[in-house]
Short mmCIF file of N, CA and C in Angstrom, two decimals:
data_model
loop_
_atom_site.label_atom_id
_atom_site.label_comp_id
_atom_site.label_asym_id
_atom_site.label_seq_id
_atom_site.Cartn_x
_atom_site.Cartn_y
_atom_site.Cartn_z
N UNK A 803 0.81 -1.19 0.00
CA UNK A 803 0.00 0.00 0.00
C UNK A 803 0.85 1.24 0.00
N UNK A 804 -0.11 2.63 0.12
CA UNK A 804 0.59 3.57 -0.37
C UNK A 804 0.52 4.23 0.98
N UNK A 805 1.75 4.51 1.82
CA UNK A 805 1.53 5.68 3.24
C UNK A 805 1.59 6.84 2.44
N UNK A 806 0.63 8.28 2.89
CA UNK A 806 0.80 9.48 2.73
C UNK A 806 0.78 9.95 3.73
N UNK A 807 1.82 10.94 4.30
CA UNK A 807 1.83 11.51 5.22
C UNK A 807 1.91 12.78 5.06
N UNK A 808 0.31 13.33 5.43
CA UNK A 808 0.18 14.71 4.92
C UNK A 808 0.59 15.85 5.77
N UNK A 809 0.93 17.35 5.58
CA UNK A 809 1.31 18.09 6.56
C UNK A 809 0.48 19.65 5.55
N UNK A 810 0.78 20.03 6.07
CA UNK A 810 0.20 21.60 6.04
C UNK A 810 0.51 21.86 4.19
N UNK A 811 1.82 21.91 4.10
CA UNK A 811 2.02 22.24 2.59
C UNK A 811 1.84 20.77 1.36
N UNK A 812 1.56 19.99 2.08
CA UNK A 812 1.01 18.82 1.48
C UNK A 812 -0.09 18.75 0.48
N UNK A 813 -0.04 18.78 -1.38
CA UNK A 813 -0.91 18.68 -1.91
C UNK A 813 -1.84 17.99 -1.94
N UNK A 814 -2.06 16.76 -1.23
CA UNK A 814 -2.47 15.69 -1.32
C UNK A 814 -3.09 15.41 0.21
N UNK A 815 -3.01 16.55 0.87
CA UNK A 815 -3.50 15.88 2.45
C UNK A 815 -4.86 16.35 2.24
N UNK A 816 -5.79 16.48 1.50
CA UNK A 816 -7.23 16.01 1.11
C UNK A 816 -7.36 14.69 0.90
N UNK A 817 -6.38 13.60 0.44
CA UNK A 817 -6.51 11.88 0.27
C UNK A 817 -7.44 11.30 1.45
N UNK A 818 -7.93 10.46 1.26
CA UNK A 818 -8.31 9.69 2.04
C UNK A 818 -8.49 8.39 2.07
N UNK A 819 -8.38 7.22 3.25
CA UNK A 819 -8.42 5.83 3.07
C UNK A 819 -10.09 5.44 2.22
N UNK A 820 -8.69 4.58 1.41
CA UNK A 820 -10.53 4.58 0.36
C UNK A 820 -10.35 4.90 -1.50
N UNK A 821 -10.07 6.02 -1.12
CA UNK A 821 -9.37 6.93 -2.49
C UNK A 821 -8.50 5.80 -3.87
N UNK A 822 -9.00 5.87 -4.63
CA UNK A 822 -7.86 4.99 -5.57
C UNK A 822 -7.11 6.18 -5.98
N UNK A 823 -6.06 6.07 -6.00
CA UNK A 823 -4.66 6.75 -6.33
C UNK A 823 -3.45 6.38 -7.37
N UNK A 824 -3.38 7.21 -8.64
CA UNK A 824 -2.08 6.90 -9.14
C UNK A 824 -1.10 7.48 -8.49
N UNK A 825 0.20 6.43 -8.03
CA UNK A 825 1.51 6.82 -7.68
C UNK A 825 2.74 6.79 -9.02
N UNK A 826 3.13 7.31 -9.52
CA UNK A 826 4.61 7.40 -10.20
C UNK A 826 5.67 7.82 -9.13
N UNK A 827 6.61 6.89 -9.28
CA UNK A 827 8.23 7.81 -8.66
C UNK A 827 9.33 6.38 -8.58
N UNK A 828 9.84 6.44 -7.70
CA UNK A 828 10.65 5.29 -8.14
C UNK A 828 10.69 3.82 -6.78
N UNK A 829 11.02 2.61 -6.72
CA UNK A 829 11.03 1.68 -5.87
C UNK A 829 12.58 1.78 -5.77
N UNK A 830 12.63 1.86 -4.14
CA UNK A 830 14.04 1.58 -3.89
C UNK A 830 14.38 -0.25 -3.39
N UNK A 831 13.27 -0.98 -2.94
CA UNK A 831 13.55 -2.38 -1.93
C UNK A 831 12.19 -2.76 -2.64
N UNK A 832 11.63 -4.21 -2.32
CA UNK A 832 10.16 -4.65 -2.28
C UNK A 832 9.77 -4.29 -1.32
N UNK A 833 10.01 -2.72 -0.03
CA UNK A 833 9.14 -2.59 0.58
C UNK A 833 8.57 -1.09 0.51
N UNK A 834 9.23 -0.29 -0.17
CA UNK A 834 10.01 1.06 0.08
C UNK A 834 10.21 1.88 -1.43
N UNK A 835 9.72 2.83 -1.55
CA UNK A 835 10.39 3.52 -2.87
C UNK A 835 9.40 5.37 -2.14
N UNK A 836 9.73 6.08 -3.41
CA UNK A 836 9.26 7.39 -3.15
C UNK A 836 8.60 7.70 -4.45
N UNK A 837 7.47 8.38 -4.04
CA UNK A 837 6.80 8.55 -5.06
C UNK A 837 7.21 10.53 -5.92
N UNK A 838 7.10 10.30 -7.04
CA UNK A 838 7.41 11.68 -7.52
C UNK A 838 6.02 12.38 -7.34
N UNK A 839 5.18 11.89 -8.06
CA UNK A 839 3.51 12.09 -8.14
C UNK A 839 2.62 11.55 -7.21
N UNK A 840 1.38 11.90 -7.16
CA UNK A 840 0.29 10.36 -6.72
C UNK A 840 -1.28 11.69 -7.37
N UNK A 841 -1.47 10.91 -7.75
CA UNK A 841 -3.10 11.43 -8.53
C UNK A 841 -3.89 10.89 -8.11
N UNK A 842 -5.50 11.28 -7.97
CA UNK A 842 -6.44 11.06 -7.65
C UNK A 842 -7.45 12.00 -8.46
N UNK A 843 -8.57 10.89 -9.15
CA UNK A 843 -9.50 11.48 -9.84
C UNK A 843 -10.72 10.27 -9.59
N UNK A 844 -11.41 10.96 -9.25
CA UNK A 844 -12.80 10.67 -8.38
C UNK A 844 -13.84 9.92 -9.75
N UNK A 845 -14.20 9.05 -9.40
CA UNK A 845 -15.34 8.35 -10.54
C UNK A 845 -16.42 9.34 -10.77
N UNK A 846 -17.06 9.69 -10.04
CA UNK A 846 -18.23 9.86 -10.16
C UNK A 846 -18.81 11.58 -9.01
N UNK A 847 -19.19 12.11 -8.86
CA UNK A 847 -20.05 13.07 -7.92
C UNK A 847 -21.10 13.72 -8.28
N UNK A 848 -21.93 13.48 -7.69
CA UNK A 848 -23.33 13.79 -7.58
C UNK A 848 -24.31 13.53 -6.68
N UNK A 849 -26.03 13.79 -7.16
CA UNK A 849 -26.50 13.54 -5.60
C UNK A 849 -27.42 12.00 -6.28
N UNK A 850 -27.46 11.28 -4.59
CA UNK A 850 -28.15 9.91 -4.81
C UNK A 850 -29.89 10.13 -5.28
N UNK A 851 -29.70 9.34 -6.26
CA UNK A 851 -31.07 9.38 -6.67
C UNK A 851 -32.13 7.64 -6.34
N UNK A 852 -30.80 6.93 -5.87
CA UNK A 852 -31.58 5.56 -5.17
C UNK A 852 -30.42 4.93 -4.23
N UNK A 853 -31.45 4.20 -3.30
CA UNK A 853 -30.47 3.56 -2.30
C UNK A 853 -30.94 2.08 -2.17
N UNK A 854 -30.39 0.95 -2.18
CA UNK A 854 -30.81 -0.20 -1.45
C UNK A 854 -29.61 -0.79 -0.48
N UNK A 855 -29.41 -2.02 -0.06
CA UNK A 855 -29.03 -2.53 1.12
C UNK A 855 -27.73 -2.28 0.71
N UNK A 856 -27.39 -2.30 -0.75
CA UNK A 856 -25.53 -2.36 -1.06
C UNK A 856 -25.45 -1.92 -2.43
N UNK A 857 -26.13 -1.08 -3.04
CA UNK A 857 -26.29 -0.10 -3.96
C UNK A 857 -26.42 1.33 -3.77
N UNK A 858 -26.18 1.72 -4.39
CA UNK A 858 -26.69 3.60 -4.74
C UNK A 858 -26.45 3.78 -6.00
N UNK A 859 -27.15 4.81 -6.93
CA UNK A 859 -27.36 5.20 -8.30
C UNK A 859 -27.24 6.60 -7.63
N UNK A 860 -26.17 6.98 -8.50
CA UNK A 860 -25.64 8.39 -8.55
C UNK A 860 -25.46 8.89 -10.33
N UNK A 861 -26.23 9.77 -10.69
CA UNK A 861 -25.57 10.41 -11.86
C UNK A 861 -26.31 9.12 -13.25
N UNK A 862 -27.59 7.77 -12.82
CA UNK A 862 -27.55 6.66 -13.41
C UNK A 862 -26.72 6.07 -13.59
N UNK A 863 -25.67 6.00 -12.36
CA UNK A 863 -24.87 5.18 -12.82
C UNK A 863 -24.71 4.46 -11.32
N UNK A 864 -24.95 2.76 -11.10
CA UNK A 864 -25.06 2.11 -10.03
C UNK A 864 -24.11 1.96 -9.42
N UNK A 865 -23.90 2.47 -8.23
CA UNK A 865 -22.64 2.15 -7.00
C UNK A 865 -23.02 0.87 -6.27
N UNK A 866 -21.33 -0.21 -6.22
CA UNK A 866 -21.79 -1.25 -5.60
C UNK A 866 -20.82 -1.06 -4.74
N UNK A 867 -21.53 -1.52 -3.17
CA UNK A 867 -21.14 -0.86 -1.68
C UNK A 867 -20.67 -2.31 -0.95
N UNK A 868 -19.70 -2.24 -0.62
CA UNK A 868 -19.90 -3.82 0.66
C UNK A 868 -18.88 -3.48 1.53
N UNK A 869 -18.13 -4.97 2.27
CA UNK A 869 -17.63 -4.24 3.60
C UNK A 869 -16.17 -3.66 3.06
N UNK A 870 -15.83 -3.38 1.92
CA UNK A 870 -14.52 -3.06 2.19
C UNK A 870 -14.80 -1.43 1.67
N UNK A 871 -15.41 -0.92 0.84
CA UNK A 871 -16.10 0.51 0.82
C UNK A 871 -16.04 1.14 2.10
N UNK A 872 -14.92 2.26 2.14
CA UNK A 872 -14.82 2.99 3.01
C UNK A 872 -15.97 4.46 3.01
N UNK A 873 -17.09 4.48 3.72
CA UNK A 873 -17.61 5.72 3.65
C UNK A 873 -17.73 6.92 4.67
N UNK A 874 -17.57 8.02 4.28
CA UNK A 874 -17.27 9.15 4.99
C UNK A 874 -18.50 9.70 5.14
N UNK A 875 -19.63 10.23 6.02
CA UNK A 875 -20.74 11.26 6.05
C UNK A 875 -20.62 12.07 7.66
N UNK A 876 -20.51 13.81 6.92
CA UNK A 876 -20.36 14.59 8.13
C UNK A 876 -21.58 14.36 9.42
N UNK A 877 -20.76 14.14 10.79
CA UNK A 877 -21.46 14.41 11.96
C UNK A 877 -21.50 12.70 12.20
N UNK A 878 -20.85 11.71 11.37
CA UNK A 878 -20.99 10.11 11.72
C UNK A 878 -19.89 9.94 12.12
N UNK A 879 -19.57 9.45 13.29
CA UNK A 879 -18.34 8.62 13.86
C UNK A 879 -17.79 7.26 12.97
N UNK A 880 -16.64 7.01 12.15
CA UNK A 880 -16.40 6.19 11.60
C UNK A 880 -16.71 4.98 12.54
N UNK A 881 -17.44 3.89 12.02
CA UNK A 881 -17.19 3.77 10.26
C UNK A 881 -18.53 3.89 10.06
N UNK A 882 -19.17 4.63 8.88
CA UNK A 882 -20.42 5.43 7.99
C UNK A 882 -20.70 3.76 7.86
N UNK A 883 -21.85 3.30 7.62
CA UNK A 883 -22.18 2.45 6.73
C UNK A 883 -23.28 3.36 5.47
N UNK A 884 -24.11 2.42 4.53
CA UNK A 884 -24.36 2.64 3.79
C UNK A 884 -26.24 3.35 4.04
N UNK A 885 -26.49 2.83 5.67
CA UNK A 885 -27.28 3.16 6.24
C UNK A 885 -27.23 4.54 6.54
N UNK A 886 -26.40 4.90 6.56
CA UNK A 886 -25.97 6.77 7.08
C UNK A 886 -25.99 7.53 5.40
N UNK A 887 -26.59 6.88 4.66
CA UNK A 887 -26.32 8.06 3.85
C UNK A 887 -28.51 7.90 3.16
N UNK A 888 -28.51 9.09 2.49
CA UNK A 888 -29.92 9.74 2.19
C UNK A 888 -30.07 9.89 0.56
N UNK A 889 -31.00 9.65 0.18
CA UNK A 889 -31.11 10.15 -1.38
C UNK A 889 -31.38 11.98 -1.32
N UNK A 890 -31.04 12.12 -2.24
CA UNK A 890 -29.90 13.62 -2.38
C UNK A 890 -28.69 13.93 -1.82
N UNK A 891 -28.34 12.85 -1.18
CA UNK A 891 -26.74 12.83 -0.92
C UNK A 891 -26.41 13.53 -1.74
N UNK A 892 -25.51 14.54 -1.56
CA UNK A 892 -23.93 14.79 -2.65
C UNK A 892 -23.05 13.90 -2.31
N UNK A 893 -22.60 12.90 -3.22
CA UNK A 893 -21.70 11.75 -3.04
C UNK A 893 -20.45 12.39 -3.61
N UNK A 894 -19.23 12.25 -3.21
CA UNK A 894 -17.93 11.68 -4.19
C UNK A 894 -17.91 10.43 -4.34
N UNK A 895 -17.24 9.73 -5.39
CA UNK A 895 -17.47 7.91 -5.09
C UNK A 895 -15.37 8.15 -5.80
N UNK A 896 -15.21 6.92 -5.21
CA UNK A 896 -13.98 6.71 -5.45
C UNK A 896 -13.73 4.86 -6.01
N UNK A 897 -13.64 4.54 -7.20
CA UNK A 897 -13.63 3.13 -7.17
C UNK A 897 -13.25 2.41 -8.72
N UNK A 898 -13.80 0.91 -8.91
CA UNK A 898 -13.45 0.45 -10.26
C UNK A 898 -14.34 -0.17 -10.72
N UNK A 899 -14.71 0.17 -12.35
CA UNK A 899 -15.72 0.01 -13.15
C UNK A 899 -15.57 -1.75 -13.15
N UNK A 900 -16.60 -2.02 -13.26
CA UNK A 900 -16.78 -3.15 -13.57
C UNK A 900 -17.63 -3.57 -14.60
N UNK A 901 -18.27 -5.09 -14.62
CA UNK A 901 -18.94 -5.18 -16.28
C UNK A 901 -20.27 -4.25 -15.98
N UNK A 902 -20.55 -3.64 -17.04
CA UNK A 902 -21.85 -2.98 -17.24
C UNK A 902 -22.07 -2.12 -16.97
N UNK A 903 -20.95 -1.40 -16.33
CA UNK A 903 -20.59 0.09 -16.10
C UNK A 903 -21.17 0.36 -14.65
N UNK A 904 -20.89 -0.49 -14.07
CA UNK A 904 -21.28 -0.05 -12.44
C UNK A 904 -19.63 0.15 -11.76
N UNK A 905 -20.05 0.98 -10.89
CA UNK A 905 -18.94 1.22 -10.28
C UNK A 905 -18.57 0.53 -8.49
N UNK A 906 -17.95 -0.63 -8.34
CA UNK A 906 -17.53 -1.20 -7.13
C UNK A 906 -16.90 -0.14 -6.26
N UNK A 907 -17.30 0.29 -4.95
CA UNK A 907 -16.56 1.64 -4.40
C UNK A 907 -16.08 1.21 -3.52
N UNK A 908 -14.80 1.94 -3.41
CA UNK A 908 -13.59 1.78 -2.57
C UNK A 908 -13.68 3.04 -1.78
N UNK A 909 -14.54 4.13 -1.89
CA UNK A 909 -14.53 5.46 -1.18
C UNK A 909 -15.79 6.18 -1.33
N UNK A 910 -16.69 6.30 -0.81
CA UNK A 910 -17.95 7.32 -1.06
C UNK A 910 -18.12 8.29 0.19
N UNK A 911 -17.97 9.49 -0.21
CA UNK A 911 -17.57 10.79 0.61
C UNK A 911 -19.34 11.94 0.65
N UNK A 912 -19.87 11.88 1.65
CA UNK A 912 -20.32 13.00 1.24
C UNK A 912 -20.38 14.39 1.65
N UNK A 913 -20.56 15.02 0.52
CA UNK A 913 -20.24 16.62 0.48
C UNK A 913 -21.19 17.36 1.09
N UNK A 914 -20.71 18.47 1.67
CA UNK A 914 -21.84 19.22 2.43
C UNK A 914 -22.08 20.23 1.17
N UNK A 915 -21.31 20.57 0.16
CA UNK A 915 -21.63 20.90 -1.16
C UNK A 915 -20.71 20.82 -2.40
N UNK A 916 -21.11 21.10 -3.73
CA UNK A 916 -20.27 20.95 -4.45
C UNK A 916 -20.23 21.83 -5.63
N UNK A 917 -19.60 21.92 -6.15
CA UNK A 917 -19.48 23.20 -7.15
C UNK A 917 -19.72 22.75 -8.77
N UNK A 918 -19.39 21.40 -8.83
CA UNK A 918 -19.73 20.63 -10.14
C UNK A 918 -20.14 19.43 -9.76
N UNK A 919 -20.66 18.49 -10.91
CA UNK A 919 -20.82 17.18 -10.73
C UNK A 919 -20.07 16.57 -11.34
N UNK A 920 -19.66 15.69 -11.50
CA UNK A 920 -19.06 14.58 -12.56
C UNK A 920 -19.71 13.65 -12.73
N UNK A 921 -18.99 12.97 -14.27
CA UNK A 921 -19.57 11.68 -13.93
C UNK A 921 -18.24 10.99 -15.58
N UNK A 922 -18.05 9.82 -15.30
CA UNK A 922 -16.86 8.98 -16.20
C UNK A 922 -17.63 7.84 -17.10
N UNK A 923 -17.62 8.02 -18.37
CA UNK A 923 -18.45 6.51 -18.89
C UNK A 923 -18.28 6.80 -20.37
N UNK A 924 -18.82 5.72 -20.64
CA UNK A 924 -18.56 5.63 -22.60
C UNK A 924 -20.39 6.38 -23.14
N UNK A 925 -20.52 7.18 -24.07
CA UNK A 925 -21.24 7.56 -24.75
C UNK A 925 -22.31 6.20 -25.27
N UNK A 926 -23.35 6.22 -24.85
CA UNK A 926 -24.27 5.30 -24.83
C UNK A 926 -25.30 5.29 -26.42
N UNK A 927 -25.31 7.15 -26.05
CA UNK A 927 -26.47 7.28 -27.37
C UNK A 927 -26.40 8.81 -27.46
N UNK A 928 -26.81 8.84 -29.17
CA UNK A 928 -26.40 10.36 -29.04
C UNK A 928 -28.22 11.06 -29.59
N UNK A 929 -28.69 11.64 -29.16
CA UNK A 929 -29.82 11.92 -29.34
C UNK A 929 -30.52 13.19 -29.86
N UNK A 930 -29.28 13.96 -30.31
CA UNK A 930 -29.62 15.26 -31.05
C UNK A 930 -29.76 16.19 -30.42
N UNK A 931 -30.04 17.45 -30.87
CA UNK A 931 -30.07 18.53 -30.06
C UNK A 931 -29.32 18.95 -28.83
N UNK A 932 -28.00 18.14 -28.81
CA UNK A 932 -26.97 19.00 -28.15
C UNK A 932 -27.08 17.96 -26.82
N UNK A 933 -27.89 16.60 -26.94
CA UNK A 933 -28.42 15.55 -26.06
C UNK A 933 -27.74 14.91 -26.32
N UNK A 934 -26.44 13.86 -25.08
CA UNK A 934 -25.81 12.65 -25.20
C UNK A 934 -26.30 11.92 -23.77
N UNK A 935 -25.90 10.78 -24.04
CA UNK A 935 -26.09 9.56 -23.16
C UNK A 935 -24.61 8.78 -22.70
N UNK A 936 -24.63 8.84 -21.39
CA UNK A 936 -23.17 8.55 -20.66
C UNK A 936 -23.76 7.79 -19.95
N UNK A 937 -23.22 6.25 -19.95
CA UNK A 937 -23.63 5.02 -19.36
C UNK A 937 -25.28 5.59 -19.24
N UNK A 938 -26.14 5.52 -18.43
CA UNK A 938 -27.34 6.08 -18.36
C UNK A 938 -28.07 7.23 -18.01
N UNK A 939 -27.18 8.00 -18.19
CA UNK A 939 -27.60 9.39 -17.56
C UNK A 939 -27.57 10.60 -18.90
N UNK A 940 -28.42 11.13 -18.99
CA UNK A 940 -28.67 12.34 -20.24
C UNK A 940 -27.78 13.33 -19.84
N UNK A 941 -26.92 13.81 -20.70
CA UNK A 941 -25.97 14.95 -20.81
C UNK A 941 -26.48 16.07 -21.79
N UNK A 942 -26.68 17.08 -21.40
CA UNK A 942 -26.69 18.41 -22.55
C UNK A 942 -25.52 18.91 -22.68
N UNK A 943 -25.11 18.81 -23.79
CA UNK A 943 -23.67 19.09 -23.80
C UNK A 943 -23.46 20.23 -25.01
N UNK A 944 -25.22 21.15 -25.29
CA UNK A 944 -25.08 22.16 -26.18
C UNK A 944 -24.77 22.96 -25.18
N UNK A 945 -24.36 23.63 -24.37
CA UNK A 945 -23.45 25.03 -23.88
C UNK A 945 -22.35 24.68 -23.54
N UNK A 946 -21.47 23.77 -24.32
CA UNK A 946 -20.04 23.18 -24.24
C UNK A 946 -19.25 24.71 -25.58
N UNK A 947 -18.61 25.38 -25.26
CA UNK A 947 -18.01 25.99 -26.48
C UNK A 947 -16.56 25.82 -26.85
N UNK A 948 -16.15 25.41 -27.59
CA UNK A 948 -16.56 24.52 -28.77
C UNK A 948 -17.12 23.37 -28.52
N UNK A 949 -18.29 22.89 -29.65
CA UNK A 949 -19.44 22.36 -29.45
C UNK A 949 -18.50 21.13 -29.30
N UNK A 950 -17.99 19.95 -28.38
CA UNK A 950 -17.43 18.77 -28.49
C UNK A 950 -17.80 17.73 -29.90
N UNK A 951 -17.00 17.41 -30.17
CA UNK A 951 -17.43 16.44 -31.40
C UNK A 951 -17.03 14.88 -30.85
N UNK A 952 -18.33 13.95 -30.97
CA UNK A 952 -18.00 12.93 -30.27
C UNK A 952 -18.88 11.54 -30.60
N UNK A 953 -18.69 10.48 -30.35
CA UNK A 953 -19.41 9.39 -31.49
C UNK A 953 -19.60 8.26 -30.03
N UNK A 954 -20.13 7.35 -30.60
CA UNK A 954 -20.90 6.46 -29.82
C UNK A 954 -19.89 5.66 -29.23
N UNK A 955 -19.52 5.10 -27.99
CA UNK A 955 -18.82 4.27 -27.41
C UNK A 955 -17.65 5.25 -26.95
N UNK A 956 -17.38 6.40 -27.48
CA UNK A 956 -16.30 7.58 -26.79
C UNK A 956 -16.49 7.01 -25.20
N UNK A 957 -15.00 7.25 -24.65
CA UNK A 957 -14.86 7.32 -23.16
C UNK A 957 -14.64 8.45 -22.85
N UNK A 958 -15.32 9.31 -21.46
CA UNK A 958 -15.74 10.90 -22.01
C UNK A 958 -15.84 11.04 -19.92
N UNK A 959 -14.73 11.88 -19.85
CA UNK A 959 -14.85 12.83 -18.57
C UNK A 959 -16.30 13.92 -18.96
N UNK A 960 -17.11 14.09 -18.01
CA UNK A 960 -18.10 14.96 -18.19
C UNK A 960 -17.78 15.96 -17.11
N UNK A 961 -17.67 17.37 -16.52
CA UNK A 961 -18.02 17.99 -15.46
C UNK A 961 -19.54 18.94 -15.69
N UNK A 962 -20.19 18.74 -14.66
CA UNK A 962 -21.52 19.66 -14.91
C UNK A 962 -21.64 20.34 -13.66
N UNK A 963 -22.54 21.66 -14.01
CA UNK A 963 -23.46 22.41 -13.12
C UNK A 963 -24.38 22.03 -12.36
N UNK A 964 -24.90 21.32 -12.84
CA UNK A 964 -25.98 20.75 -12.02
C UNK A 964 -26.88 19.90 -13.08
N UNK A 965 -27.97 19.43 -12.82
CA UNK A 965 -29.42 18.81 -13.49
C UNK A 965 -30.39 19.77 -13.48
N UNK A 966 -31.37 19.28 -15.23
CA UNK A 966 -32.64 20.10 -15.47
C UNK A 966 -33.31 19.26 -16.35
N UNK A 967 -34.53 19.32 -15.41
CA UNK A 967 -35.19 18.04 -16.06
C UNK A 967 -34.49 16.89 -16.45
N UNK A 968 -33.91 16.46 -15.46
CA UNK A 968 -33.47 15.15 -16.01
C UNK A 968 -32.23 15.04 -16.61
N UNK A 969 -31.84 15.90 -17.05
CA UNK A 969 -30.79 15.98 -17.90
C UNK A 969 -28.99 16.58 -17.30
N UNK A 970 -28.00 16.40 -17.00
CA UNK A 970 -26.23 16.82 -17.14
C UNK A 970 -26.29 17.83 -17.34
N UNK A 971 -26.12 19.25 -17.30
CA UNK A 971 -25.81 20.39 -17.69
C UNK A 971 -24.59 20.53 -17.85
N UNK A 972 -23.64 19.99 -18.85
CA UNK A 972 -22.29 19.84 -19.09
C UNK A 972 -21.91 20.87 -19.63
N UNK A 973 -20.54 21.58 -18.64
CA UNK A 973 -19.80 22.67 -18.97
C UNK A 973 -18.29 22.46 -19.80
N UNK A 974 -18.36 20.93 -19.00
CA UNK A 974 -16.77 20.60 -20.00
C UNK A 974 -17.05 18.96 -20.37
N UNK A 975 -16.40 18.74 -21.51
CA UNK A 975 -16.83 17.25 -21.82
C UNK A 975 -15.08 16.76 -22.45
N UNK A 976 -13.99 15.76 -22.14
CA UNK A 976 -13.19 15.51 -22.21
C UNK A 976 -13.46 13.83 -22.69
N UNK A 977 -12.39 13.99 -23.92
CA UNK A 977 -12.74 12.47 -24.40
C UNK A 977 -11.64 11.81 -23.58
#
């Protein structure tokens, strides 16, 4: 595993157990090396729109929860279970896609607010009028400038404003 030991000027002392993380830098032993980098980019954030015993759908896209899913919710004494969290959660989810585009979570954080949403997936369907489909969730991606150009099965960072009617209000769309 990866120790971070964060301190005040520490870019990275926002990490948390849970978090999937790229490290680059170098191995000195099989126990020991230093990292140059370590990245972290979050699957998914948004608010819950369903909950069951070891699921959540965030963004249409299904979170699968069990005991090794570390979850964070303000004012809960670790450890959160999956019982401590509410539909309209603002979630972060931290984790790895699996078949069918669900996401197995290794980290679900929630936010007391957020400034964008995200969401990570392949282009499902493209439906005109400035309307795409990311794993299951509708994206408007006409107030993108320049208009993104993008085709079916694209793997596509989305960040949005929020939802209307149903729909992604996508400000940036990254293939």
């Amino acid at each position: 595993g990866v120790i971070v030991t964060p301190s005040v000027s520490d870019p990275h002392a926002g990490l948390k157990e849970g978090m999937l993380v790229t490290v680059n830098g170098s191995i000195s032993s099989a126990t020991a090396g230093t990292a140059a980098t370590v990245s972290y980019v979050r699957e998914i954030q948004g608010p819950i729109s369903a909950l069951t015993a070891n699921t959540l759908t965030v963004l249409g896209t299904t979170v699968i929860v069990d005991n090794l899913t570390r979850i964070e919710v303000p004012g809960v004494t670790a450890p959160a279970t999956i019982a401590d969290l509410n539909l309209s959660d603002l979630v972060e989810v931290s984790g790895f896609t699996v078949a069918g585009g669900a996401i197995r979570a290794t980290y679900i954080g929630v936010q007391t607010s957020v400034t964008e949403y995200e969401l990570h997936g392949l282009i499902t369907a493209i439906n005109g009028g400035g309307i795409i489909t990311v794993g299951n969730q509708s994206v408007d991606i006409s107030g993108i400038a320049p208009p993104p150009t993008v085709n079916l099965n694209d793997y596509v960072e989305v960040k949005a404003s929020g939802l209307s009617a149903g729909n992604l209000l996508g400000t940036t769309l990254e293939l």
